[in-house]
Short mmCIF file of C-alpha atoms in Angstrom, two decimals:
data_model
loop_
_atom_site.label_atom_id
_atom_site.label_comp_id
_atom_site.label_asym_id
_atom_site.label_seq_id
_atom_site.Cartn_x
_atom_site.Cartn_y
_atom_site.Cartn_z
CA MET T 10 65.06 123.73 63.78
CA THR T 11 65.87 119.95 64.23
CA PRO T 12 65.03 118.64 67.58
CA ASP T 13 68.00 117.21 69.61
CA PRO T 14 67.90 113.37 68.73
CA ILE T 15 68.53 112.39 72.26
CA SER T 16 65.23 114.02 73.48
CA THR T 17 63.09 112.41 70.38
CA TYR T 18 64.20 108.83 71.26
CA LYS T 19 62.04 106.70 73.76
CA PRO T 20 64.09 104.35 75.68
CA ASN T 21 63.10 101.41 77.43
CA GLU T 22 63.29 100.76 81.11
CA GLN T 23 66.60 98.67 80.95
CA GLU T 24 68.00 101.70 78.67
CA LEU T 25 66.90 104.44 81.30
CA GLU T 26 68.58 102.47 84.08
CA ARG T 27 72.10 102.10 82.07
CA ALA T 28 72.05 105.67 80.96
CA SER T 29 71.53 106.99 84.56
CA ASN T 30 74.13 104.55 85.68
CA SER T 31 76.67 106.09 83.22
CA TYR T 32 76.50 109.30 85.31
CA LEU T 33 76.71 107.53 88.61
CA MET T 34 79.54 105.71 87.89
CA SER T 35 81.38 109.09 87.11
CA LEU T 36 80.29 110.33 90.45
CA ILE T 37 81.57 107.23 92.37
CA ALA T 38 84.87 107.93 90.31
CA VAL T 39 85.10 111.59 91.53
CA MET T 40 84.79 110.87 94.94
CA ALA T 41 87.23 107.84 94.75
CA GLY T 42 89.78 109.47 92.70
CA MET T 43 89.80 113.04 94.13
CA PRO T 44 93.23 113.37 94.71
CA LEU T 45 94.29 111.28 91.51
CA PRO T 46 92.33 112.92 88.63
CA ILE T 47 93.07 109.62 86.51
CA ILE T 48 91.03 107.51 88.42
CA ASN T 49 87.55 109.35 87.33
CA LEU T 50 88.29 108.92 83.69
CA VAL T 51 89.45 105.53 83.79
CA ALA T 52 86.04 104.44 85.64
CA THR T 53 84.00 106.33 83.13
CA LEU T 54 86.15 104.55 80.20
CA ILE T 55 85.48 101.01 81.91
CA PHE T 56 81.84 102.03 81.93
CA TYR T 57 81.68 103.30 78.38
CA LEU T 58 83.58 100.06 76.76
CA GLY T 59 81.24 97.97 78.92
CA ASN T 60 78.54 99.60 77.19
CA ARG T 61 80.06 99.49 73.73
CA LYS T 62 77.56 97.17 72.26
CA SER T 63 74.59 98.55 74.02
CA SER T 64 71.56 100.63 72.52
CA TRP T 65 72.66 104.23 70.93
CA TYR T 66 70.69 105.69 73.86
CA VAL T 67 72.90 104.31 76.43
CA LYS T 68 76.04 104.96 74.30
CA TRP T 69 75.07 108.53 73.74
CA HIS T 70 74.96 108.97 77.68
CA CYS T 71 78.10 107.20 78.31
CA THR T 72 79.97 109.36 75.49
CA GLN T 73 78.75 112.43 76.95
CA THR T 74 79.65 111.42 80.56
CA LEU T 75 83.36 110.57 79.11
CA PHE T 76 83.54 113.71 77.57
CA SER T 77 83.15 115.72 80.71
CA GLN T 78 85.27 113.75 82.38
CA LEU T 79 87.88 113.77 79.80
CA THR T 80 87.94 117.76 80.19
CA LEU T 81 88.01 117.57 83.73
CA LEU T 82 90.78 115.22 83.77
CA ILE T 83 92.76 117.89 81.45
CA VAL T 84 92.07 120.87 84.15
CA ASN T 85 92.65 118.59 87.31
CA SER T 86 95.55 117.16 85.93
CA ILE T 87 97.20 120.69 85.45
CA GLY T 88 96.10 121.54 89.06
CA PHE T 89 97.63 117.97 90.23
CA SER T 90 101.13 118.64 88.75
CA TRP T 91 101.19 122.43 89.76
CA THR T 92 100.77 121.37 93.31
CA LEU T 93 103.17 118.63 93.23
CA SER T 94 105.75 121.56 91.61
CA VAL T 95 104.84 123.69 94.45
CA ILE T 96 105.38 121.26 97.42
CA PHE T 97 108.33 119.62 95.76
CA GLY T 98 109.40 121.82 92.97
CA SER T 99 110.69 124.95 92.01
CA ASP T 100 107.00 127.00 92.07
CA ILE T 101 106.03 128.63 95.21
CA LEU T 102 102.58 129.38 96.49
CA THR T 103 100.92 132.34 94.61
CA ASN T 104 97.84 133.96 94.01
CA ASN T 105 97.73 132.68 90.67
CA TYR T 106 98.02 129.07 92.02
CA ILE T 107 95.29 129.68 94.56
CA GLY T 108 92.95 130.98 92.00
CA TYR T 109 93.65 128.12 89.65
CA MET T 110 92.77 125.37 92.33
CA LEU T 111 89.64 127.64 93.29
CA THR T 112 88.37 127.52 89.80
CA ILE T 113 88.78 123.75 89.25
CA VAL T 114 87.09 123.29 92.79
CA LEU T 115 84.29 125.47 91.41
CA PHE T 116 84.07 123.73 87.91
CA ASN T 117 84.15 120.20 89.73
CA LEU T 118 81.51 121.27 91.71
CA GLY T 119 79.46 122.37 89.25
CA GLU T 120 80.23 119.43 87.09
CA PHE T 121 79.10 117.18 90.18
CA ILE T 122 75.71 118.74 90.88
CA VAL T 123 75.07 118.87 87.11
CA THR T 124 75.74 115.13 86.86
CA ILE T 125 73.51 114.15 90.01
CA TYR T 126 70.70 116.28 87.97
CA ALA T 127 71.55 114.35 84.62
CA ALA T 128 71.45 111.15 86.59
CA VAL T 129 68.17 111.91 87.95
CA GLN T 130 66.63 113.31 85.22
CA THR T 131 67.78 110.30 82.77
CA ARG T 132 66.32 108.05 85.32
CA LYS T 133 62.89 109.69 84.76
CA GLY T 134 63.33 109.53 81.13
CA LYS T 135 64.10 113.33 80.56
CA PRO T 136 67.39 112.97 78.71
CA VAL T 137 69.82 116.12 79.58
CA SER T 138 72.26 117.29 77.00
CA PHE T 139 75.06 119.18 78.24
CA TRP T 140 76.28 122.52 77.30
CA PHE T 141 79.13 121.64 74.34
CA TRP T 142 79.51 118.13 75.61
CA GLY T 143 75.89 117.20 74.35
CA THR T 144 76.97 119.00 71.22
CA LEU T 145 80.24 117.29 70.92
CA THR T 146 78.39 113.90 71.53
CA ASN T 147 75.67 114.29 68.93
CA MET T 148 78.63 114.67 66.43
CA VAL T 149 80.59 111.76 67.00
CA CYS T 150 77.43 109.32 68.49
CA LYS T 151 75.20 109.79 65.47
CA PRO T 152 71.46 107.93 65.65
CA PRO T 153 70.86 105.17 63.44
CA ILE T 154 69.10 106.29 60.25
CA GLY T 155 65.08 106.76 60.63
CA SER T 156 65.20 106.50 64.54
CA GLU T 157 63.64 109.82 65.34
CA GLY T 158 60.35 109.28 67.25
CA LEU T 159 61.04 105.83 67.61
CA ASN T 160 60.70 103.64 70.68
CA ALA T 161 63.63 101.28 71.74
CA PRO T 162 62.16 97.92 70.12
CA ASP T 163 61.95 99.84 66.92
CA ILE T 164 65.45 101.30 67.16
CA GLN T 165 66.61 97.31 68.00
CA THR T 166 64.98 96.49 64.68
CA ALA T 167 66.84 99.35 63.00
CA TYR T 168 70.08 97.84 63.95
CA GLU T 169 69.05 94.67 62.89
CA MET W 6 80.61 125.39 64.41
CA LYS W 7 78.01 125.21 67.17
CA ALA W 8 80.66 122.86 69.42
CA MET W 9 83.54 125.52 68.83
CA LEU W 10 81.64 128.35 69.80
CA GLN W 11 80.41 126.61 72.98
CA PHE W 12 84.03 125.23 73.72
CA ALA W 13 85.48 128.75 73.55
CA ALA W 14 82.40 130.26 75.64
CA ILE W 15 83.58 127.37 78.01
CA VAL W 16 87.34 128.11 77.92
CA ILE W 17 86.50 132.14 78.22
CA LEU W 18 84.61 131.41 81.41
CA PHE W 19 87.24 129.27 83.07
CA ILE W 20 89.94 131.85 82.11
CA ALA W 21 87.79 134.45 83.32
CA THR W 22 86.88 132.91 86.69
CA TRP W 23 90.72 132.15 87.07
CA PHE W 24 91.72 135.49 86.49
CA GLY W 25 88.84 137.18 88.77
CA PHE W 26 90.09 134.81 91.84
CA SER W 27 93.92 135.34 91.09
CA ARG W 28 93.02 139.05 91.58
CA ILE W 29 92.24 138.43 95.19
CA ASP W 30 95.47 138.65 97.12
CA PHE W 31 95.19 135.26 98.95
CA VAL W 32 98.83 135.31 99.96
CA ARG W 33 98.47 138.52 101.97
CA ILE W 34 94.97 138.00 103.40
CA PHE W 35 95.63 134.95 104.79
CA HIS W 36 99.27 135.71 105.90
CA LEU W 37 100.45 132.77 103.91
CA ASN W 38 104.25 133.91 103.51
CA SER W 39 104.31 134.72 107.13
CA ILE W 40 103.21 131.34 108.17
CA ASN W 41 105.65 130.02 105.84
CA LYS W 42 108.41 132.00 107.38
CA LYS W 43 106.99 131.63 111.01
CA MET W 44 107.09 127.79 110.53
CA GLU W 45 110.46 127.59 108.82
CA ARG W 46 112.02 129.87 111.43
CA LYS W 47 110.64 127.50 114.09
CA ILE W 48 112.19 124.23 112.21
CA GLY W 49 115.21 126.16 111.66
CA ASP W 50 115.60 127.06 115.40
CA ALA W 51 115.08 123.18 116.29
CA ILE W 52 117.92 122.20 113.87
CA ILE W 53 120.04 124.67 115.27
CA ASP W 54 119.30 123.58 119.05
CA ALA W 55 120.15 120.04 117.77
CA ILE W 56 123.25 120.89 116.07
CA GLU W 57 124.36 123.11 119.24
CA SER W 58 123.66 120.24 121.48
CA GLY W 59 125.82 117.90 119.53
CA ASN W 60 128.49 119.86 118.16
CA ASP W 61 130.87 123.11 119.39
CA VAL W 62 129.37 126.35 117.85
CA ILE W 63 131.89 128.88 117.99
CA LYS W 64 130.34 132.25 118.90
CA SER W 65 131.79 135.76 119.60
CA ASP W 66 130.87 139.58 119.08
CA SER W 67 133.61 139.97 116.64
CA LEU W 68 132.39 137.00 114.70
CA ASP W 69 129.15 138.23 114.52
CA ILE W 70 130.47 141.69 113.43
CA ILE W 71 132.43 139.66 110.41
CA TYR W 72 129.08 137.74 109.62
CA ASN W 73 127.01 140.67 109.29
CA LYS W 74 129.74 142.26 107.13
CA ILE W 75 129.95 139.53 104.79
CA MET W 76 126.07 139.36 104.63
CA SER W 77 125.49 142.95 104.27
CA ARG W 78 128.19 142.80 101.29
CA LEU W 79 126.51 139.63 99.63
CA CYS W 80 122.99 141.19 99.90
CA SER W 81 123.89 144.72 98.68
CA GLY W 82 123.09 144.13 95.05
CA THR W 83 119.87 142.33 95.68
CA ILE W 84 116.62 142.60 97.45
CA LEU W 85 117.99 140.21 100.15
CA ASN W 86 117.75 141.25 103.92
CA SER W 87 121.02 140.47 105.09
CA ASP W 88 119.55 140.58 108.87
CA GLU W 89 117.54 137.52 107.95
CA ILE W 90 120.17 135.39 107.17
CA LYS W 91 122.19 134.03 110.09
CA LEU W 92 125.60 132.24 110.06
CA HIS W 93 126.69 129.56 112.34
CA LEU W 94 130.27 128.67 112.46
CA VAL W 95 130.46 125.03 113.65
CA LYS W 96 133.65 123.08 114.89
CA SER W 97 133.98 120.02 112.38
CA ASP W 98 136.81 118.23 110.33
CA GLN W 99 134.44 117.79 107.58
CA ILE W 100 134.92 120.13 104.65
CA ASN W 101 131.40 121.16 104.45
CA ALA W 102 128.74 124.04 104.45
CA TYR W 103 124.96 123.85 104.25
CA ALA W 104 121.70 125.61 104.41
CA LEU W 105 118.99 125.23 106.86
CA PRO W 106 115.28 126.27 107.06
CA GLY W 107 114.79 129.76 108.64
CA ASN W 108 117.74 131.08 106.84
CA ASN W 109 120.20 129.59 108.61
CA ILE W 110 123.65 128.38 107.21
CA VAL W 111 126.08 126.43 108.87
CA ILE W 112 129.71 126.70 107.89
CA ASN W 113 132.27 123.99 109.23
CA THR W 114 135.53 125.28 110.56
CA ARG W 115 137.36 123.12 108.19
CA LEU W 116 135.86 124.64 105.07
CA ILE W 117 137.24 128.22 106.37
CA GLU W 118 140.65 126.37 106.76
CA LYS W 119 140.51 125.20 103.20
CA CYS W 120 139.55 128.49 101.72
CA ASP W 121 142.33 130.88 100.74
CA SER W 122 140.47 134.07 100.70
CA ALA W 123 137.35 135.88 102.01
CA SER W 124 135.75 135.87 98.54
CA GLU W 125 136.13 131.95 98.28
CA LEU W 126 134.17 132.02 101.43
CA CYS W 127 131.98 134.37 100.09
CA GLY W 128 131.26 132.11 96.89
CA ILE W 129 130.11 129.43 99.10
CA ILE W 130 127.84 131.51 101.34
CA ALA W 131 126.30 132.93 98.36
CA HIS W 132 125.78 129.58 96.87
CA GLU W 133 123.85 128.41 100.28
CA THR W 134 121.84 131.56 100.31
CA GLY W 135 120.79 130.68 96.58
CA HIS W 136 119.25 127.34 98.19
CA LEU W 137 117.65 129.19 100.77
CA GLU W 138 116.13 131.86 98.44
CA LEU W 139 115.11 129.44 95.91
CA HIS W 140 113.31 127.64 98.74
CA HIS W 141 115.33 124.27 98.12
CA VAL W 142 115.71 123.40 101.58
CA MET W 143 112.09 123.41 102.68
CA LYS W 144 111.04 121.58 99.78
CA ARG W 145 113.66 119.08 99.98
CA ILE W 146 112.89 118.42 103.53
CA ILE W 147 109.01 118.44 102.72
CA GLY W 148 109.93 116.07 99.93
CA GLU W 149 111.78 113.51 102.06
CA THR W 150 110.10 113.65 105.47
CA GLY W 151 106.51 114.63 104.59
CA ILE W 152 104.27 117.48 105.54
CA SER W 153 103.04 116.19 108.73
CA VAL W 154 106.26 115.42 110.14
CA ILE W 155 107.48 119.12 109.50
CA THR W 156 104.14 120.60 110.86
CA SER W 157 104.45 118.45 113.90
CA MET W 158 108.18 119.64 114.22
CA ALA W 159 107.02 123.43 113.57
CA THR W 160 104.43 122.91 116.78
CA ASN W 161 106.49 120.44 119.00
CA GLY W 162 109.96 121.28 118.10
CA ASN W 163 110.94 117.49 118.07
CA SER W 164 114.50 117.52 118.56
CA VAL W 165 114.81 113.80 117.63
CA ILE W 166 113.59 114.63 114.24
CA ALA W 167 115.55 117.77 114.19
CA ALA W 168 118.75 115.95 114.73
CA ARG W 169 117.99 113.57 111.95
CA ILE W 170 117.27 116.56 109.26
CA ALA W 171 120.49 118.38 110.44
CA LYS W 172 122.26 115.04 109.66
CA HIS W 173 120.24 114.89 106.41
CA LEU W 174 120.67 118.31 105.21
CA SER W 175 124.63 118.43 105.67
CA THR W 176 125.50 115.05 104.09
CA LYS W 177 122.95 114.58 101.15
CA ALA W 178 123.22 116.35 97.92
CA PHE W 179 120.55 118.64 96.27
CA GLU W 180 119.36 117.69 92.70
CA ARG W 181 121.50 118.35 90.14
CA ASP W 182 118.88 121.08 88.62
CA GLN W 183 118.78 122.72 92.02
CA GLU W 184 122.63 122.79 92.48
CA ARG W 185 122.62 124.71 88.96
CA GLU W 186 120.15 127.29 89.95
CA ALA W 187 121.99 127.76 93.36
CA ASP W 188 125.32 128.54 91.32
CA ALA W 189 123.39 130.70 88.99
CA PHE W 190 122.30 132.69 91.99
CA ALA W 191 125.79 132.93 93.85
CA VAL W 192 127.26 134.04 90.78
CA LYS W 193 124.55 136.93 89.99
CA CYS W 194 124.96 137.60 93.75
CA LEU W 195 128.62 137.71 93.77
CA ASN W 196 128.82 139.97 90.66
CA ALA W 197 126.26 142.57 92.34
CA ALA W 198 128.01 142.79 95.49
CA ASN W 199 131.21 143.73 93.51
CA ILE W 200 132.70 140.33 95.01
CA GLY W 201 133.10 138.77 91.63
CA LYS W 202 132.92 134.98 90.73
CA SER W 203 136.38 134.35 90.67
CA GLY W 204 136.79 133.38 94.50
CA PHE W 205 133.55 130.80 93.83
CA GLU W 206 135.30 129.74 90.62
CA ASN W 207 138.59 129.07 92.58
CA PHE W 208 137.07 127.15 95.43
CA MET W 209 135.01 124.79 93.03
CA LEU W 210 138.00 124.19 90.89
CA LYS W 211 139.89 123.14 94.13
CA MET W 212 137.01 120.74 94.73
CA ALA W 213 136.91 119.74 91.22
CA LYS W 214 140.40 118.31 91.66
CA THR W 215 139.38 115.96 94.23
CA ASP W 216 136.30 114.67 92.28
CA GLY W 217 136.77 111.00 91.71
CA ALA W 218 138.71 110.53 94.75
CA ILE W 219 136.73 112.02 97.55
CA PRO W 220 138.50 111.78 100.85
CA ASP W 221 136.22 111.25 103.92
CA LYS W 222 136.49 114.71 105.09
CA LEU W 223 135.48 116.65 101.93
CA GLU W 224 131.86 116.31 102.43
CA TRP W 225 131.35 119.53 100.48
CA VAL W 226 132.25 117.60 97.36
CA SER W 227 130.17 114.66 98.14
CA THR W 228 127.17 116.92 98.51
CA HIS W 229 127.89 119.24 95.87
CA PRO W 230 128.84 116.75 92.80
CA ASP W 231 129.78 117.52 89.20
CA SER W 232 132.21 120.13 90.07
CA LYS W 233 133.91 120.11 87.02
CA GLU W 234 130.71 120.84 85.07
CA ARG W 235 129.68 123.47 87.39
CA VAL W 236 133.11 125.21 87.07
CA ALA W 237 132.43 125.46 83.27
CA ASN W 238 128.81 126.71 83.91
CA ILE W 239 130.39 129.34 86.04
CA ARG W 240 132.76 130.39 83.71
CA SER W 241 130.66 130.44 80.97
CA SER W 242 128.28 132.79 82.86
CA LYS W 243 126.78 135.35 81.05
CA ILE W 244 126.26 137.68 83.59
CA THR W 245 128.18 141.03 83.71
CA SER W 246 131.22 140.98 85.85
CA PRO W 247 131.56 143.99 88.46
CA LYS W 248 133.40 146.97 86.94
CA LYS W 249 135.52 147.12 90.09
CA TYR W 250 136.13 144.87 92.97
CA ILE W 251 135.78 145.41 96.56
CA GLN W 252 137.32 143.45 99.20
CA VAL W 253 135.04 142.04 101.49
CA LEU W 254 136.79 141.54 104.71
CA ASN W 255 140.27 143.32 105.51
CA ASP W 256 143.19 141.19 106.49
CA THR W 257 142.75 141.55 110.14
CA GLU W 258 139.23 140.11 109.77
CA TRP W 259 140.05 137.57 107.73
CA ALA W 260 142.96 136.56 110.12
CA TYR W 261 140.65 136.57 112.66
CA LEU W 262 138.13 134.05 111.12
CA LYS W 263 140.96 131.90 110.06
CA LYS W 264 142.30 131.80 113.75
CA CYS W 265 138.72 130.81 114.96
CA ALA W 266 138.49 128.02 112.49
CA ILE W 267 142.15 126.80 113.21
CA GLN W 268 142.61 126.80 116.56
CA LYS W 269 141.86 123.72 118.74
CA GLN W 270 140.15 125.30 121.70
CA LEU W 271 136.81 126.34 121.45
CA VAL W 272 136.39 130.33 121.34
CA ASN W 273 133.81 132.24 123.28
CA SER W 274 135.94 135.32 124.20
CA ASN W 275 136.53 138.29 121.88
CA LEU W 276 139.85 137.49 119.92
CA TRP W 277 139.57 140.63 118.15
CA LYS W 278 142.14 142.67 119.73
#
C-alpha cells in the first residue's frame, strides 16, 4: 500500500505554521460567519488564494480545509434558506426541519473539533488527512514528482 | 473509487442522523405548536382590543349565531375547527375584510353592504381563512416587524404596536403568491362546504370591474390586486364543484346581517325578532 504523500513529506518550520494557520483561518471564519454560511468559505478561499504560490505541503492543507468548508457551505446554506422559509415563507416548523438543523449543528461541531485537532497536530508536524476530504485533496493536489521522503528544501529544488 | 465510497458513507451518515432526529417528535414534546398558537392568540387579542378602542365593533347574540352558522358551514368539508375562527363586524366606510393573528377575521360593514348574497360573503371569509390557515398573517407580521417586536407584544401586549399592526394588516396587500394560495384554499373550502365558488367569483368580478380606477373606499381591491387574473384562476380551478348547493343563511338571517351593516347607529341589542 502506498503511504499517504502528506505523511511522508518533511516540512520546514514556516510551512508547518502556514499549514496550521489554514485550519485556524477556517475556525475564525466559522465563528464570524455563524449566521451566514458563505463567510466561512470566502475566508478560507482568500487564505487558499493567498497561498497558491506556497509549497505543495501548505497548498495541500489549504485545499483540504477549502473542501471541508465547501461541504459545510452546502448543508449550512440549505439550513439557512429553510430557516428563512420557515420564518418568512410558506414552510412551517416540523420535526424534519428541527432534525435537519440538529444534524447540521452536530456536523458543524464535529468539523470544528476535527479542525482544532488538525491545526494542533499539523503545527506539531503530524499532518492530518481527513476522511474523504483528504482523499479528495490527494486527487487534486498531486505532490511534485520524486518528493516522497524528501524534506522541504529538497522539494523547493524539485520545483525549480 | 475510494473517494466515491467515502463520499457515499458521509452522505449516508448525514441522512441517517437527520432521519434519526426527525423521528423524535420535537413539535409535540416541546409543545411548539401550542406555544405558537398561544402567542398568536395573545397578539390577536391585543390587536382586536386596539381595533375595539378605535372603532365601533357591532356585537349581538344574534350575530354570534350567524357567525357560527357561516363558520360551521365553511369548515364542514375540511379539518378546520369552526370554533377557533372568530368573526368581528366593524363599522367602517371602507370595503374591506382582513385576517388577524389568533384566528380573527375582521369584516367591515361596508363590505357586507356590497355583498349581494351570503355566498359572496362566505367567499371572502373563506379567502381570509385561507390566509390564516396558511400562516400568511403571522409570517407577514414577523417579516415586517421582526421576531423581537412580536415576542415583546405577546408578553406585554403593547397597544401602540397592536394598533400599528392592525392598520398595516388592513391596508397592505399580501404577496401575489399568497393571494393565489388563499384563493385556491377558498375555492376548495367553498366547494367542500356545498356553497360553491360562484359567489366568490361574482364578488371578485365586481371588484375586477373597479381595478384601475380604485375609489378611496374600495380598500379590499387595493389590498387584493390583480382581480381579473384571480377571477380567471378561480374559474379555471380544477376542484370538483359540489353536487348540490346548500344555502348558507336563510333570508331572515341574511337580511338581519345586512341591516346590522347598513344602519347608522351601533347595534348592541338583539334585532333578531
